[in-house]
mmCIF file of C-alpha atoms in Angstrom:
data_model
loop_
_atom_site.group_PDB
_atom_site.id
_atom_site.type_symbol
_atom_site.label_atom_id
_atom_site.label_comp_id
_atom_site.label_asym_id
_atom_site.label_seq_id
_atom_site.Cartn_x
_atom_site.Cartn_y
_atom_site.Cartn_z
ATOM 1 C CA UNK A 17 17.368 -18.986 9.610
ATOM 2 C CA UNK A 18 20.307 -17.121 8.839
ATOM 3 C CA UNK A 19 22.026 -14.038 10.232
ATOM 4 C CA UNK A 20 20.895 -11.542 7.495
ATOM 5 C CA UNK A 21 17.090 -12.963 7.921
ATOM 6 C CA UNK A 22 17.297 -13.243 11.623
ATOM 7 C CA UNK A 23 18.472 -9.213 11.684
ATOM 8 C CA UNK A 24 15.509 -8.274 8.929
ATOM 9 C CA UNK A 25 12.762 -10.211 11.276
ATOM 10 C CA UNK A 26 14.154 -8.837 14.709
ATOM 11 C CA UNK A 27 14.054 -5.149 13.427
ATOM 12 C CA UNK A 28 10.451 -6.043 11.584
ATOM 13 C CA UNK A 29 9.333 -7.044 14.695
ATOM 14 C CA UNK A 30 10.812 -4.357 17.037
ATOM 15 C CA UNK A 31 10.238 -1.318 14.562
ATOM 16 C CA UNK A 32 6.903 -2.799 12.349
ATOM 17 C CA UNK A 33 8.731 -1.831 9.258
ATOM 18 C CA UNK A 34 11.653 -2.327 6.788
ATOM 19 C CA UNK A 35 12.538 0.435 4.186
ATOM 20 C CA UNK A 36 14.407 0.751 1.929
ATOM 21 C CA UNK A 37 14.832 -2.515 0.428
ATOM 22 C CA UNK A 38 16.204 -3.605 -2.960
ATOM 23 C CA UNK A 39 13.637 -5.596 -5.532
ATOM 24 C CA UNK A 40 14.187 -4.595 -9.175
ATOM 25 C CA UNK A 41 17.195 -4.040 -11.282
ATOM 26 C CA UNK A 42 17.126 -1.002 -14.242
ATOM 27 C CA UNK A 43 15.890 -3.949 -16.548
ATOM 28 C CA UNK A 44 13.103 -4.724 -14.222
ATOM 29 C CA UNK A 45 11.679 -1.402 -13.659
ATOM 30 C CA UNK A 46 11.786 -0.233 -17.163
ATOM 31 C CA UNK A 47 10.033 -3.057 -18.165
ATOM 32 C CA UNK A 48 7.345 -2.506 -15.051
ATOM 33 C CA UNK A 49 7.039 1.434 -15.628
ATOM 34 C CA UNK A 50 6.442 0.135 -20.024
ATOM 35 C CA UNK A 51 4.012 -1.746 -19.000
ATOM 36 C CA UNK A 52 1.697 0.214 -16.164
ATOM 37 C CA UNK A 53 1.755 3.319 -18.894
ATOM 38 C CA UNK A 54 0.074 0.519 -21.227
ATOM 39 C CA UNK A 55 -2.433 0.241 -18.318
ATOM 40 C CA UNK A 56 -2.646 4.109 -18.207
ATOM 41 C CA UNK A 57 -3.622 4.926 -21.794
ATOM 42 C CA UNK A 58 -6.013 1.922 -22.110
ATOM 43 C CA UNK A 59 -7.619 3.313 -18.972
ATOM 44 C CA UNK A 60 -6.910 6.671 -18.018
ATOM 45 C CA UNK A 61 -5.407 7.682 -14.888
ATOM 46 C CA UNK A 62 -8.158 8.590 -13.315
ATOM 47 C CA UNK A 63 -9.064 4.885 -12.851
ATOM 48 C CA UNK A 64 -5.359 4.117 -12.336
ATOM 49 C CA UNK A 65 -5.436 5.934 -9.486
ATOM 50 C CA UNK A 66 -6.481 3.177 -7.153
ATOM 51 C CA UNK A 67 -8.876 1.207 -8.830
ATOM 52 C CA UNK A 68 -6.414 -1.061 -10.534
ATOM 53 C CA UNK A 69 -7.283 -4.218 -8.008
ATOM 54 C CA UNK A 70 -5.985 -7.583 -7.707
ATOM 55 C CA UNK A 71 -4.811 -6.905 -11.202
ATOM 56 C CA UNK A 72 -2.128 -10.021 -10.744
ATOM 57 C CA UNK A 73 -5.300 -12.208 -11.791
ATOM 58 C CA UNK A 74 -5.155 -10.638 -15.702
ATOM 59 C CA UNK A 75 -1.845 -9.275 -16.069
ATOM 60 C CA UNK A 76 1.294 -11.528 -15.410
ATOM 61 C CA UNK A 77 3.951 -9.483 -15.657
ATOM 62 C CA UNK A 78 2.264 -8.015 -12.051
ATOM 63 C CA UNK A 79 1.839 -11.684 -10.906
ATOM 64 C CA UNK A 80 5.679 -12.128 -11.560
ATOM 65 C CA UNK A 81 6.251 -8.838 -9.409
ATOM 66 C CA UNK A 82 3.990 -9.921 -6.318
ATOM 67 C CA UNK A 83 6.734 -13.209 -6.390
ATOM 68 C CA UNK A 84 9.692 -11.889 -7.217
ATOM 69 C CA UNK A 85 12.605 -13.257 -5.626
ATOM 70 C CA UNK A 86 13.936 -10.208 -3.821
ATOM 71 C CA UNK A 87 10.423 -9.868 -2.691
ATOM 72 C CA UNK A 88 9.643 -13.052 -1.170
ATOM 73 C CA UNK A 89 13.251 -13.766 0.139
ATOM 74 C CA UNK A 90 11.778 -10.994 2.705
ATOM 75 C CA UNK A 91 8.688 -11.787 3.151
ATOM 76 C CA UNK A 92 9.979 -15.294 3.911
ATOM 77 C CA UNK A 93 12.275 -14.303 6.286
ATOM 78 C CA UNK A 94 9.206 -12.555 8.098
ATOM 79 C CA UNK A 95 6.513 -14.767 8.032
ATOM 80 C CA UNK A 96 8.392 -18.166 7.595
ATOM 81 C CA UNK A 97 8.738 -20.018 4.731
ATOM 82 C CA UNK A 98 5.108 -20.658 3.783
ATOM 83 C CA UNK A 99 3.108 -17.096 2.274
ATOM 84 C CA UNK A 100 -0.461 -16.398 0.680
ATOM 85 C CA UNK A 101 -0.695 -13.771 -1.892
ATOM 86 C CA UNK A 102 -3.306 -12.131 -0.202
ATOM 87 C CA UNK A 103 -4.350 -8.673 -2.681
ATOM 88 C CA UNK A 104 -3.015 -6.814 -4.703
ATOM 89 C CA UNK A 105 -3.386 -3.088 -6.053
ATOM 90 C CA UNK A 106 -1.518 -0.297 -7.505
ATOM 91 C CA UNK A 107 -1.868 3.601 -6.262
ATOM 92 C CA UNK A 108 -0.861 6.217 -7.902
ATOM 93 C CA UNK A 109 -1.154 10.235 -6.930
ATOM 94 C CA UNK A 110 -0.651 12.130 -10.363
ATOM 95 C CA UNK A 111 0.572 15.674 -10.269
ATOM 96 C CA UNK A 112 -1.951 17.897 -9.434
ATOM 97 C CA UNK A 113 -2.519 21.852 -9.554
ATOM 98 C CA UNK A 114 -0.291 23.592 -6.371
ATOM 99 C CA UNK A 115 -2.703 25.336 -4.621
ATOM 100 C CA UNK A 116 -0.874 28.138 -5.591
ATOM 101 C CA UNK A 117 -2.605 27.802 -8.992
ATOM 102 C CA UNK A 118 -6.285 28.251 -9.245
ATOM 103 C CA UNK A 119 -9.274 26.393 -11.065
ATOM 104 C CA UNK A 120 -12.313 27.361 -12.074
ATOM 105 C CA UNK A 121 -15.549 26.183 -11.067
ATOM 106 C CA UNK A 122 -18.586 25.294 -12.376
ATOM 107 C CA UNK A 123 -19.871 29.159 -12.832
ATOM 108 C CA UNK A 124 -16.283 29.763 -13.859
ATOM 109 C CA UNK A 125 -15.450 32.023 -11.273
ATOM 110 C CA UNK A 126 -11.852 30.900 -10.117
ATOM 111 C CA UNK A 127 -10.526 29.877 -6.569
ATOM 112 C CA UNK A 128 -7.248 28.488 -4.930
ATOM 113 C CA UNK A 129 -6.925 24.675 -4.924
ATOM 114 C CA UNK A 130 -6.089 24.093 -1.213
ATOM 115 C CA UNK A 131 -4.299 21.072 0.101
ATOM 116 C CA UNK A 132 -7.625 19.627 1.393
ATOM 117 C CA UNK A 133 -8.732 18.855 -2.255
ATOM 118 C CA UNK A 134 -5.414 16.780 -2.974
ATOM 119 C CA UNK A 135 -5.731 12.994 -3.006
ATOM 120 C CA UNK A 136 -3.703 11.903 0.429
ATOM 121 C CA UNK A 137 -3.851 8.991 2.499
ATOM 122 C CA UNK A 138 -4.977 8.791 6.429
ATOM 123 C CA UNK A 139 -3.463 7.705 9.001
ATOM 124 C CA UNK A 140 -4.688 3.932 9.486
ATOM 125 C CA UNK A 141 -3.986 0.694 10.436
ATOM 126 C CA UNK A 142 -4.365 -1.797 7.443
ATOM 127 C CA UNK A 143 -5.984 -4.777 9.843
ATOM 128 C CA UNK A 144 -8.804 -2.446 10.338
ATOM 129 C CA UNK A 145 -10.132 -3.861 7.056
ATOM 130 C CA UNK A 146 -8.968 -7.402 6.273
ATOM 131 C CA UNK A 147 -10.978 -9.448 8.544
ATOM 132 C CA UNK A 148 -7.743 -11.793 8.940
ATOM 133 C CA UNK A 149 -6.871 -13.817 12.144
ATOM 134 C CA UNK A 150 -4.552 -16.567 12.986
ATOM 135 C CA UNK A 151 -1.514 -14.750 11.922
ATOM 136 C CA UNK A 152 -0.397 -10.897 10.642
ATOM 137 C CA UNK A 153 -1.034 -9.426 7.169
ATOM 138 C CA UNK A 154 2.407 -8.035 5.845
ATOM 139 C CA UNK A 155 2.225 -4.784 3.275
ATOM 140 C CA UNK A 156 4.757 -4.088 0.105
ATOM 141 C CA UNK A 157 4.927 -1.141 -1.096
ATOM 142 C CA UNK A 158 6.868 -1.694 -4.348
ATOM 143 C CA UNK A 159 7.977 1.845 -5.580
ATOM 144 C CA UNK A 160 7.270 2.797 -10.023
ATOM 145 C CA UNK A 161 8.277 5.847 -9.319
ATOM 146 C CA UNK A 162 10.882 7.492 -6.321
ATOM 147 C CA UNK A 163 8.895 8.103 -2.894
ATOM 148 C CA UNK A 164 10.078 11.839 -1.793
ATOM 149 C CA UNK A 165 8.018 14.327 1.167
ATOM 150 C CA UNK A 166 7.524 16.513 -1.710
ATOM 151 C CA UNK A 167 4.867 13.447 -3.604
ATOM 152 C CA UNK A 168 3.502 11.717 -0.626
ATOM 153 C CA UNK A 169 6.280 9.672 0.299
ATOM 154 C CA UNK A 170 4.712 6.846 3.262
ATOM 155 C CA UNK A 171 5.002 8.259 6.875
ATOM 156 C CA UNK A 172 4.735 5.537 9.571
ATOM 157 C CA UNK A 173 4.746 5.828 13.328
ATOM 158 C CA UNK A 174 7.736 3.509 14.472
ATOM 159 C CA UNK A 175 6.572 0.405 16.900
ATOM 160 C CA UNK A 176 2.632 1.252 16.955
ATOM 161 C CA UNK A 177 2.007 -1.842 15.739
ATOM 162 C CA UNK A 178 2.548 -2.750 19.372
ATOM 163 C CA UNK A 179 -0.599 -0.985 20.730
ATOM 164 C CA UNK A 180 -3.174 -3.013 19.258
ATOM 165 C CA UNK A 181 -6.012 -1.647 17.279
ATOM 166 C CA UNK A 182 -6.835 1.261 17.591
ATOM 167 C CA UNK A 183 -10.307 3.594 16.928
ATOM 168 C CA UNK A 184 -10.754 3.881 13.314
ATOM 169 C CA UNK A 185 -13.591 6.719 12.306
ATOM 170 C CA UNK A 186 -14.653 8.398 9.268
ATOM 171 C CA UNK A 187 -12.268 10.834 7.761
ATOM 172 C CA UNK A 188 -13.256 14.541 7.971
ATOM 173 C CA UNK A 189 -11.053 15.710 5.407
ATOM 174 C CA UNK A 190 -12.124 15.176 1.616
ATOM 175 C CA UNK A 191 -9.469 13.219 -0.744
ATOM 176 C CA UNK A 192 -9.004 10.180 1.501
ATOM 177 C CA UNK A 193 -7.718 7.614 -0.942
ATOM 178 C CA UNK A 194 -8.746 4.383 1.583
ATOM 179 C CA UNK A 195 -12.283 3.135 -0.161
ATOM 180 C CA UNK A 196 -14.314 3.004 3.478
ATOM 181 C CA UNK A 197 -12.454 6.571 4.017
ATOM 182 C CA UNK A 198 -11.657 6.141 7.033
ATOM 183 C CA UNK A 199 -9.123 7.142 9.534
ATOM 184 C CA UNK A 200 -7.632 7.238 13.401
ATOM 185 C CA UNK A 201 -8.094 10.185 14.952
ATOM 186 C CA UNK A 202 -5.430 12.743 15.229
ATOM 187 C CA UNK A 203 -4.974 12.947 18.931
ATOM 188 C CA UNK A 204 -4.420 9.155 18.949
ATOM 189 C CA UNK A 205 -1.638 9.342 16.505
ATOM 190 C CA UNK A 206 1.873 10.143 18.085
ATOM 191 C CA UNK A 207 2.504 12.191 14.808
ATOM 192 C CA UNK A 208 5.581 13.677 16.537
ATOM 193 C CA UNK A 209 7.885 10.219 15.979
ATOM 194 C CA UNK A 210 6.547 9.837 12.731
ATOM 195 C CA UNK A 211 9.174 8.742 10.157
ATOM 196 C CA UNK A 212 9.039 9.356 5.816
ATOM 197 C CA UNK A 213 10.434 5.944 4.150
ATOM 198 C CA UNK A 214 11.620 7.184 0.668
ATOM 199 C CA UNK A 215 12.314 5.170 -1.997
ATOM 200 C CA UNK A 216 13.966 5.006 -5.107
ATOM 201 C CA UNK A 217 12.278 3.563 -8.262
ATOM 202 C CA UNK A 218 12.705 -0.777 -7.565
ATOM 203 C CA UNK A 219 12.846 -0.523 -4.165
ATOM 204 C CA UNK A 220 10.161 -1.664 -1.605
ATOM 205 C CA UNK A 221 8.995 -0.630 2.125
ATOM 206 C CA UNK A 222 6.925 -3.429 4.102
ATOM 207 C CA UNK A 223 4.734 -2.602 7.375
ATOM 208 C CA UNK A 224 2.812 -4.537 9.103
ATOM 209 C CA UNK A 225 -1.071 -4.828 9.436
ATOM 210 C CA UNK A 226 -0.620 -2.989 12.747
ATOM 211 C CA UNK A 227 1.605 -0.519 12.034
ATOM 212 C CA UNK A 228 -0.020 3.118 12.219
ATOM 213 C CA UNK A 229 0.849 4.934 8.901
ATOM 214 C CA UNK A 230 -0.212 7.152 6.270
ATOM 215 C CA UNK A 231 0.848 9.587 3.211
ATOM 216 C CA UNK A 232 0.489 13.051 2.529
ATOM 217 C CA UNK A 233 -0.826 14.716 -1.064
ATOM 218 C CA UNK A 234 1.181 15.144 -3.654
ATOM 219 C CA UNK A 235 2.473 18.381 -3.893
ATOM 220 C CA UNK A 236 5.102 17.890 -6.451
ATOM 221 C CA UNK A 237 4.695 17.976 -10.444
ATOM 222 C CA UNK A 238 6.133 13.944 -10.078
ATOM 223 C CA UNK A 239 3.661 11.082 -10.406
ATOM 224 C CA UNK A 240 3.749 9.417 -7.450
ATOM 225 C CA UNK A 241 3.127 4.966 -8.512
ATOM 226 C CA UNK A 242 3.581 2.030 -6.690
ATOM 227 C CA UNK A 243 2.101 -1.557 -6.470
ATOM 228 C CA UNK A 244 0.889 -2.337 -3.076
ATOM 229 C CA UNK A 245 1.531 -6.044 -2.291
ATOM 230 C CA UNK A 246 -0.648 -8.026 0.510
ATOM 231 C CA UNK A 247 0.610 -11.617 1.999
ATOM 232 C CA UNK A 248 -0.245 -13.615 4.997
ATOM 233 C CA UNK A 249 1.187 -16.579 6.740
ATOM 234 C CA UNK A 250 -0.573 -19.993 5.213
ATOM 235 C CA UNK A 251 -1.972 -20.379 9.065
ATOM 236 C CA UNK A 252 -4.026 -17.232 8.582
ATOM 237 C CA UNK A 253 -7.415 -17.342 7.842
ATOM 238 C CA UNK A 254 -10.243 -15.079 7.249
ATOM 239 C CA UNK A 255 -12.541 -13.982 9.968
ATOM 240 C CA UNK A 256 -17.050 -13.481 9.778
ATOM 241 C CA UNK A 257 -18.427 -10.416 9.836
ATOM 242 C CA UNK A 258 -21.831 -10.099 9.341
ATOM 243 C CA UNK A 259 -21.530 -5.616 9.034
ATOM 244 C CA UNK A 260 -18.384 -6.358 6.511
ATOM 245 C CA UNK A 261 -18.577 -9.655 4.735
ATOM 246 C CA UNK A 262 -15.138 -9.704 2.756
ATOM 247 C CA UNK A 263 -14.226 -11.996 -0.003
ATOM 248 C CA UNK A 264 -10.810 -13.265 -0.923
ATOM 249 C CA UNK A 265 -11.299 -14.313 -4.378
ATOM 250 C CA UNK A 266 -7.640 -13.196 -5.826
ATOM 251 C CA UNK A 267 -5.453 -15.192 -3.597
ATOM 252 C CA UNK A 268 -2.383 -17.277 -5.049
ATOM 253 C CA UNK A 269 0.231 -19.698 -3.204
ATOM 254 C CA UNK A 270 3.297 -17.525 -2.886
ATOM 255 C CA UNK A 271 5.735 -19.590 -2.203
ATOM 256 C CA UNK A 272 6.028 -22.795 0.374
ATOM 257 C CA UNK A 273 3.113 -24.949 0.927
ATOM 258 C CA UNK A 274 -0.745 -24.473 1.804
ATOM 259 C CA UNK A 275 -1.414 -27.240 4.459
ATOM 260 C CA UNK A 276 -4.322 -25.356 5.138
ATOM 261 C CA UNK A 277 -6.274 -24.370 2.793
ATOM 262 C CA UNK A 278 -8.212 -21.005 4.647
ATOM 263 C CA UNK A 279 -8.670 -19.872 0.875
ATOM 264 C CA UNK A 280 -9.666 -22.082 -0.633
ATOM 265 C CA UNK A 281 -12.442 -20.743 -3.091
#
């Protein structure tokens, strides 16, 4: 390992995160934004959102962006020279009214739009979910569009990845964009070192599975688009559970070699 990958891995491992870090050139990310507005006017952006999943299996200009050089140079330097493509799936938060602005309801009276009704993300722990063991799950977020405060820029709590997992429960708030909307309670969260990691448009932000994070709503009039980017170590492999059964039917060698074959389909 050399000095530039031994400095990225010691930081990963004392801080649970790297941001920000370069991935596409102008070139690139034109090309990238050309193509996910394709996705938007063939399916609207309300199911752009979140629901477009594992989309490297149809598309593969996203396929070439989950193995991008820049991207797995990292990701190598991380988890060693061997990587599954675990999932894949872009998010976006659209501009929405301020809650300044009003709406009307169904019997057309008006009233405020208040924060609560924004799309946001809670504050989680992404190993709550994947049912993975033998080794960690590593998270890109590779940024469309900047990351600001202002459009629900990623907030992580430095080092929590060191505590273990932690209480999940169901989110009291409405908007939660995590599909089993769930979330760690508040008084668990040590909100007060939380950290933004903004991007610019091309660059990326990994966490690990452990790592306590979470974004706000987007407040802004700025869409707010990025491809989220799932890999694990070829030693991983997934774990049973009966209450959750989970399926893994979009992995992909990254890069190295499978010895293992936990993923096999």
């Amino acid at each position: 390992m050399n000095t530039s990958a031994a400095k990225l891995q010691e930081s990963y491992q004392q801080e649970g995160f790297l941001s920000p870090l370069p991935v596409l050139d102008e070139i690139e990310l034109k090309e990238a934004r050309e193509a996910f507005a394709k996705l938007e006017e063939e399916f609207g952006t309300e199911y752009t959102q979140y629901s477009l999943h594992n989309v490297h299996l149809q598309y593969s200009w996203v396929m070439n962006l989950t193995k991008h050089p820049h991207i797995l140079q990292v990701i190598q330097a991380i988890l060693g020279p061997d990587v599954i493509l675990l999932d894949s799936r872009f998010i976006c938060k659209y501009p929405t009214v301020k809650p300044a602005d009003v709406q009307e309801n169904e019997d057309h009276r008006s009233k405020p739009v208040t924060d609560n009704e924004l799309p946001y993300v809670a504050w989680h722990q992404d190993m709550r979910y994947w049912g993975i063991a033998g080794g960690p799950v590593l998270s890109v977020w590779l940024a469309l569009d900047d990351s600001q405060k202002e459009n629900g820029v990623l907030q992580v709590i430095p080092g929590s990845h060191g505590s273990g997992m932690l209480p999940h429960r169901q989110a009291t708030r409405p908007g939660n964009l995590l599909s089993v909307n769930q979330e760690i309670p508040e008084e668990l969260v040590q909100v007060d070192k939380a950290l933004i990691c903004p991007l610019k448009a091309g660059q990326m932000s990994i966490h690990d599975g452990l790592l306590v994070h979470a974004s706000d709503a987007n407040t802004s009039q700025r869409r707010h688009c990025g491809l989220v980017i799932r890999y694990v170590p070829t030693c991983a492999y997934p774990t049973e559970d009966p209450d959750r059964p989970r399926k893994f039917h979009a992995t992909q060698l990254a890069c190295g070699v499978d010895q293992f074959h936990h993923f096999s389909s």
